[in-house]
Amino acid sequence: MSIAEHIKKSLVTPTQLVNVYLSDLSDDDLLLKPAEGINPINWQVGHLIASEHQLIEAIAPGSMPALPEGFTEIYDRKNSSGDDTSAFLPKEELVKLMNEQREGTLAVLAKMSDEDLMKPGPEQLQQIGETVGSIFAMQGTHWTMHAGQWVIVRRQQGKPVLI
């Protein structure tokens, strides 16, 4: 099995986890913060989408589906407090963008050879991953880390345990 196939398989569970955790949350639920000092779920999902887009674009410029105009600014860290949620996108749009970006990531990954994936990652991303492959692989970890925070809101809102 190639490195790309291993990475692709490692993204399956985090993608399923995220989709399951978001499945029965409303737009209002996504505006809730799991705890004081933690960003609202909506912002976290937007941040994850923007992050995946930017990281894969750094590896393969021009390869990812476009994000809506202003999206990256809305979900930038400087707006992470979530105190002003008026610009946040509805859940339906976020899920659509999330799936488009993941499909884009997988399309770029499918074109990568083992040699490509073992090359050093872009210099500006060395703190995230030393190799191109490690930058792809960290997508699953990043999404899973944030999804773990959403369980708190799920429990607070009386949602069922799904996993």
PDB file of C-alpha atoms in Angstrom:
ATOM      1  CA  MET A   1       0.000   0.000   0.000  1.00  0.00           C
ATOM      2  CA  SER A   2       1.320   3.439  -0.910  1.00  0.00           C
ATOM      3  CA  ILE A   3       1.843   6.259   1.562  1.00  0.00           C
ATOM      4  CA  ALA A   4      -1.031   8.148  -0.088  1.00  0.00           C
ATOM      5  CA  GLU A   5      -3.354   5.185   0.435  1.00  0.00           C
ATOM      6  CA  HIS A   6      -2.374   5.003   4.118  1.00  0.00           C
ATOM      7  CA  ILE A   7      -3.017   8.727   4.558  1.00  0.00           C
ATOM      8  CA  LYS A   8      -6.355   8.454   2.749  1.00  0.00           C
ATOM      9  CA  LYS A   9      -7.417   5.637   5.069  1.00  0.00           C
ATOM     10  CA  SER A  10      -6.303   7.673   8.095  1.00  0.00           C
ATOM     11  CA  LEU A  11      -8.692  10.468   7.056  1.00  0.00           C
ATOM     12  CA  VAL A  12     -11.776   8.222   6.898  1.00  0.00           C
ATOM     13  CA  THR A  13     -12.514   8.005  10.638  1.00  0.00           C
ATOM     14  CA  PRO A  14     -11.999  11.722  11.402  1.00  0.00           C
ATOM     15  CA  THR A  15     -14.260  12.633   8.470  1.00  0.00           C
ATOM     16  CA  GLN A  16     -16.955  10.255   9.699  1.00  0.00           C
ATOM     17  CA  LEU A  17     -16.579  11.523  13.271  1.00  0.00           C
ATOM     18  CA  VAL A  18     -16.992  15.154  12.225  1.00  0.00           C
ATOM     19  CA  ASN A  19     -20.023  14.390  10.068  1.00  0.00           C
ATOM     20  CA  VAL A  20     -21.685  12.371  12.848  1.00  0.00           C
ATOM     21  CA  TYR A  21     -21.030  15.019  15.510  1.00  0.00           C
ATOM     22  CA  LEU A  22     -22.401  17.790  13.294  1.00  0.00           C
ATOM     23  CA  SER A  23     -25.353  15.776  11.970  1.00  0.00           C
ATOM     24  CA  ASP A  24     -27.946  16.794  14.554  1.00  0.00           C
ATOM     25  CA  LEU A  25     -26.536  20.124  15.695  1.00  0.00           C
ATOM     26  CA  SER A  26     -28.505  23.204  14.644  1.00  0.00           C
ATOM     27  CA  ASP A  27     -27.127  26.525  13.450  1.00  0.00           C
ATOM     28  CA  ASP A  28     -27.822  27.833  16.961  1.00  0.00           C
ATOM     29  CA  ASP A  29     -25.929  24.910  18.515  1.00  0.00           C
ATOM     30  CA  LEU A  30     -22.930  25.765  16.342  1.00  0.00           C
ATOM     31  CA  LEU A  31     -22.797  29.228  17.893  1.00  0.00           C
ATOM     32  CA  LEU A  32     -22.284  27.785  21.372  1.00  0.00           C
ATOM     33  CA  LYS A  33     -18.876  27.711  23.021  1.00  0.00           C
ATOM     34  CA  PRO A  34     -17.981  24.407  24.698  1.00  0.00           C
ATOM     35  CA  ALA A  35     -16.492  26.402  27.606  1.00  0.00           C
ATOM     36  CA  GLU A  36     -15.288  29.887  28.408  1.00  0.00           C
ATOM     37  CA  GLY A  37     -12.286  30.739  26.257  1.00  0.00           C
ATOM     38  CA  ILE A  38     -13.094  28.091  23.627  1.00  0.00           C
ATOM     39  CA  ASN A  39     -14.255  29.140  20.188  1.00  0.00           C
ATOM     40  CA  PRO A  40     -17.816  28.412  19.026  1.00  0.00           C
ATOM     41  CA  ILE A  41     -18.235  25.288  16.918  1.00  0.00           C
ATOM     42  CA  ASN A  42     -19.158  27.323  13.837  1.00  0.00           C
ATOM     43  CA  TRP A  43     -15.876  29.224  14.029  1.00  0.00           C
ATOM     44  CA  GLN A  44     -13.946  25.997  14.618  1.00  0.00           C
ATOM     45  CA  VAL A  45     -15.464  24.350  11.525  1.00  0.00           C
ATOM     46  CA  GLY A  46     -14.731  27.434   9.419  1.00  0.00           C
ATOM     47  CA  HIS A  47     -11.187  27.557  10.777  1.00  0.00           C
ATOM     48  CA  LEU A  48     -10.668  23.880   9.920  1.00  0.00           C
ATOM     49  CA  ILE A  49     -11.962  24.396   6.376  1.00  0.00           C
ATOM     50  CA  ALA A  50      -9.746  27.458   5.846  1.00  0.00           C
ATOM     51  CA  SER A  51      -6.757  25.709   7.384  1.00  0.00           C
ATOM     52  CA  GLU A  52      -7.085  22.595   5.219  1.00  0.00           C
ATOM     53  CA  HIS A  53      -7.495  24.787   2.139  1.00  0.00           C
ATOM     54  CA  GLN A  54      -4.427  26.894   2.944  1.00  0.00           C
ATOM     55  CA  LEU A  55      -2.201  23.946   3.849  1.00  0.00           C
ATOM     56  CA  ILE A  56      -2.962  21.927   0.725  1.00  0.00           C
ATOM     57  CA  GLU A  57      -2.684  25.058  -1.437  1.00  0.00           C
ATOM     58  CA  ALA A  58       0.804  25.594   0.021  1.00  0.00           C
ATOM     59  CA  ILE A  59       1.735  22.105  -1.182  1.00  0.00           C
ATOM     60  CA  ALA A  60      -0.044  22.260  -4.553  1.00  0.00           C
ATOM     61  CA  PRO A  61      -0.920  25.855  -5.508  1.00  0.00           C
ATOM     62  CA  GLY A  62      -4.157  26.235  -7.450  1.00  0.00           C
ATOM     63  CA  SER A  63      -5.325  22.722  -6.616  1.00  0.00           C
ATOM     64  CA  MET A  64      -8.087  23.279  -4.078  1.00  0.00           C
ATOM     65  CA  PRO A  65     -11.699  24.314  -4.655  1.00  0.00           C
ATOM     66  CA  ALA A  66     -12.168  28.036  -4.121  1.00  0.00           C
ATOM     67  CA  LEU A  67     -13.583  29.281  -0.854  1.00  0.00           C
ATOM     68  CA  PRO A  68     -16.243  32.010  -0.860  1.00  0.00           C
ATOM     69  CA  GLU A  69     -14.950  35.563  -0.935  1.00  0.00           C
ATOM     70  CA  GLY A  70     -14.097  36.740   2.577  1.00  0.00           C
ATOM     71  CA  PHE A  71     -14.308  33.243   4.079  1.00  0.00           C
ATOM     72  CA  THR A  72     -10.713  33.144   5.300  1.00  0.00           C
ATOM     73  CA  GLU A  73     -11.095  36.535   6.974  1.00  0.00           C
ATOM     74  CA  ILE A  74     -14.348  35.540   8.722  1.00  0.00           C
ATOM     75  CA  TYR A  75     -12.697  32.440  10.170  1.00  0.00           C
ATOM     76  CA  ASP A  76      -9.294  34.005  10.863  1.00  0.00           C
ATOM     77  CA  ARG A  77      -7.792  33.656  14.350  1.00  0.00           C
ATOM     78  CA  LYS A  78      -8.296  37.377  14.970  1.00  0.00           C
ATOM     79  CA  ASN A  79     -12.050  36.691  14.854  1.00  0.00           C
ATOM     80  CA  SER A  80     -11.869  33.536  16.936  1.00  0.00           C
ATOM     81  CA  SER A  81     -13.634  34.863  20.025  1.00  0.00           C
ATOM     82  CA  GLY A  82     -16.957  34.287  18.315  1.00  0.00           C
ATOM     83  CA  ASP A  83     -18.450  37.306  20.042  1.00  0.00           C
ATOM     84  CA  ASP A  84     -19.675  38.636  16.677  1.00  0.00           C
ATOM     85  CA  THR A  85     -21.242  35.722  14.833  1.00  0.00           C
ATOM     86  CA  SER A  86     -23.140  37.801  12.264  1.00  0.00           C
ATOM     87  CA  ALA A  87     -20.770  36.883   9.416  1.00  0.00           C
ATOM     88  CA  PHE A  88     -20.644  33.158  10.224  1.00  0.00           C
ATOM     89  CA  LEU A  89     -22.001  30.865   7.532  1.00  0.00           C
ATOM     90  CA  PRO A  90     -24.920  28.528   8.220  1.00  0.00           C
ATOM     91  CA  LYS A  91     -24.160  24.899   9.001  1.00  0.00           C
ATOM     92  CA  GLU A  92     -25.422  23.679   5.624  1.00  0.00           C
ATOM     93  CA  GLU A  93     -22.906  25.866   3.772  1.00  0.00           C
ATOM     94  CA  LEU A  94     -20.074  24.927   6.120  1.00  0.00           C
ATOM     95  CA  VAL A  95     -20.722  21.202   5.649  1.00  0.00           C
ATOM     96  CA  LYS A  96     -20.812  21.657   1.868  1.00  0.00           C
ATOM     97  CA  LEU A  97     -17.509  23.553   1.926  1.00  0.00           C
ATOM     98  CA  MET A  98     -16.004  21.028   4.332  1.00  0.00           C
ATOM     99  CA  ASN A  99     -16.830  18.167   1.970  1.00  0.00           C
ATOM    100  CA  GLU A 100     -15.590  20.081  -1.086  1.00  0.00           C
ATOM    101  CA  GLN A 101     -12.276  20.828   0.596  1.00  0.00           C
ATOM    102  CA  ARG A 102     -11.826  17.223   1.738  1.00  0.00           C
ATOM    103  CA  GLU A 103     -12.556  16.015  -1.816  1.00  0.00           C
ATOM    104  CA  GLY A 104      -9.949  18.506  -3.041  1.00  0.00           C
ATOM    105  CA  THR A 105      -7.431  17.245  -0.498  1.00  0.00           C
ATOM    106  CA  LEU A 106      -8.034  13.643  -1.546  1.00  0.00           C
ATOM    107  CA  ALA A 107      -7.728  14.558  -5.242  1.00  0.00           C
ATOM    108  CA  VAL A 108      -4.338  16.191  -4.647  1.00  0.00           C
ATOM    109  CA  LEU A 109      -3.255  13.284  -2.454  1.00  0.00           C
ATOM    110  CA  ALA A 110      -4.197  10.781  -5.178  1.00  0.00           C
ATOM    111  CA  LYS A 111      -1.709  12.447  -7.542  1.00  0.00           C
ATOM    112  CA  MET A 112       1.170  12.164  -5.074  1.00  0.00           C
ATOM    113  CA  SER A 113       3.779   9.444  -5.310  1.00  0.00           C
ATOM    114  CA  ASP A 114       5.567   8.080  -2.258  1.00  0.00           C
ATOM    115  CA  GLU A 115       8.555  10.179  -3.315  1.00  0.00           C
ATOM    116  CA  ASP A 116       6.398  13.329  -3.457  1.00  0.00           C
ATOM    117  CA  LEU A 117       5.011  12.655   0.013  1.00  0.00           C
ATOM    118  CA  MET A 118       8.479  12.103   1.493  1.00  0.00           C
ATOM    119  CA  LYS A 119       9.754  15.472   0.217  1.00  0.00           C
ATOM    120  CA  PRO A 120      10.200  18.266   2.741  1.00  0.00           C
ATOM    121  CA  GLY A 121       7.071  20.327   3.254  1.00  0.00           C
ATOM    122  CA  PRO A 122       7.047  24.023   2.393  1.00  0.00           C
ATOM    123  CA  GLU A 123       9.418  25.979   4.607  1.00  0.00           C
ATOM    124  CA  GLN A 124       6.613  28.025   6.190  1.00  0.00           C
ATOM    125  CA  LEU A 125       4.909  24.778   7.281  1.00  0.00           C
ATOM    126  CA  GLN A 126       7.884  23.026   8.855  1.00  0.00           C
ATOM    127  CA  GLN A 127       6.468  23.522  12.363  1.00  0.00           C
ATOM    128  CA  ILE A 128       3.315  21.671  11.228  1.00  0.00           C
ATOM    129  CA  GLY A 129       4.969  18.868   9.322  1.00  0.00           C
ATOM    130  CA  GLU A 130       8.437  18.132   8.083  1.00  0.00           C
ATOM    131  CA  THR A 131       7.235  16.320   4.974  1.00  0.00           C
ATOM    132  CA  VAL A 132       4.487  16.826   2.429  1.00  0.00           C
ATOM    133  CA  GLY A 133       2.936  13.574   3.644  1.00  0.00           C
ATOM    134  CA  SER A 134       2.892  14.688   7.267  1.00  0.00           C
ATOM    135  CA  ILE A 135       0.994  17.850   6.313  1.00  0.00           C
ATOM    136  CA  PHE A 136      -1.668  15.723   4.615  1.00  0.00           C
ATOM    137  CA  ALA A 137      -1.751  13.321   7.566  1.00  0.00           C
ATOM    138  CA  MET A 138      -2.189  16.053  10.177  1.00  0.00           C
ATOM    139  CA  GLN A 139      -5.572  16.982   8.692  1.00  0.00           C
ATOM    140  CA  GLY A 140      -7.206  14.066  10.483  1.00  0.00           C
ATOM    141  CA  THR A 141      -5.597  14.951  13.799  1.00  0.00           C
ATOM    142  CA  HIS A 142      -6.560  18.607  13.512  1.00  0.00           C
ATOM    143  CA  TRP A 143     -10.208  17.834  12.752  1.00  0.00           C
ATOM    144  CA  THR A 144     -10.404  15.181  15.487  1.00  0.00           C
ATOM    145  CA  MET A 145      -8.930  17.517  18.104  1.00  0.00           C
ATOM    146  CA  HIS A 146     -11.594  20.121  17.412  1.00  0.00           C
ATOM    147  CA  ALA A 147     -14.413  17.569  17.132  1.00  0.00           C
ATOM    148  CA  GLY A 148     -13.574  16.387  20.637  1.00  0.00           C
ATOM    149  CA  GLN A 149     -14.523  19.850  21.904  1.00  0.00           C
ATOM    150  CA  TRP A 150     -17.940  19.598  20.244  1.00  0.00           C
ATOM    151  CA  VAL A 151     -18.888  16.662  22.458  1.00  0.00           C
ATOM    152  CA  ILE A 152     -19.185  19.116  25.343  1.00  0.00           C
ATOM    153  CA  VAL A 153     -21.846  21.139  23.503  1.00  0.00           C
ATOM    154  CA  ARG A 154     -23.563  17.930  22.443  1.00  0.00           C
ATOM    155  CA  ARG A 155     -23.820  16.824  26.088  1.00  0.00           C
ATOM    156  CA  GLN A 156     -24.887  20.280  27.280  1.00  0.00           C
ATOM    157  CA  GLN A 157     -27.680  20.286  24.676  1.00  0.00           C
ATOM    158  CA  GLY A 158     -28.869  16.788  25.605  1.00  0.00           C
ATOM    159  CA  LYS A 159     -27.859  15.267  22.277  1.00  0.00           C
ATOM    160  CA  PRO A 160     -27.428  11.496  22.143  1.00  0.00           C
ATOM    161  CA  VAL A 161     -24.050   9.831  22.500  1.00  0.00           C
ATOM    162  CA  LEU A 162     -23.188   8.877  18.931  1.00  0.00           C
ATOM    163  CA  ILE A 163     -19.849   7.153  19.265  1.00  0.00           C
TER     164      ILE A 163
END
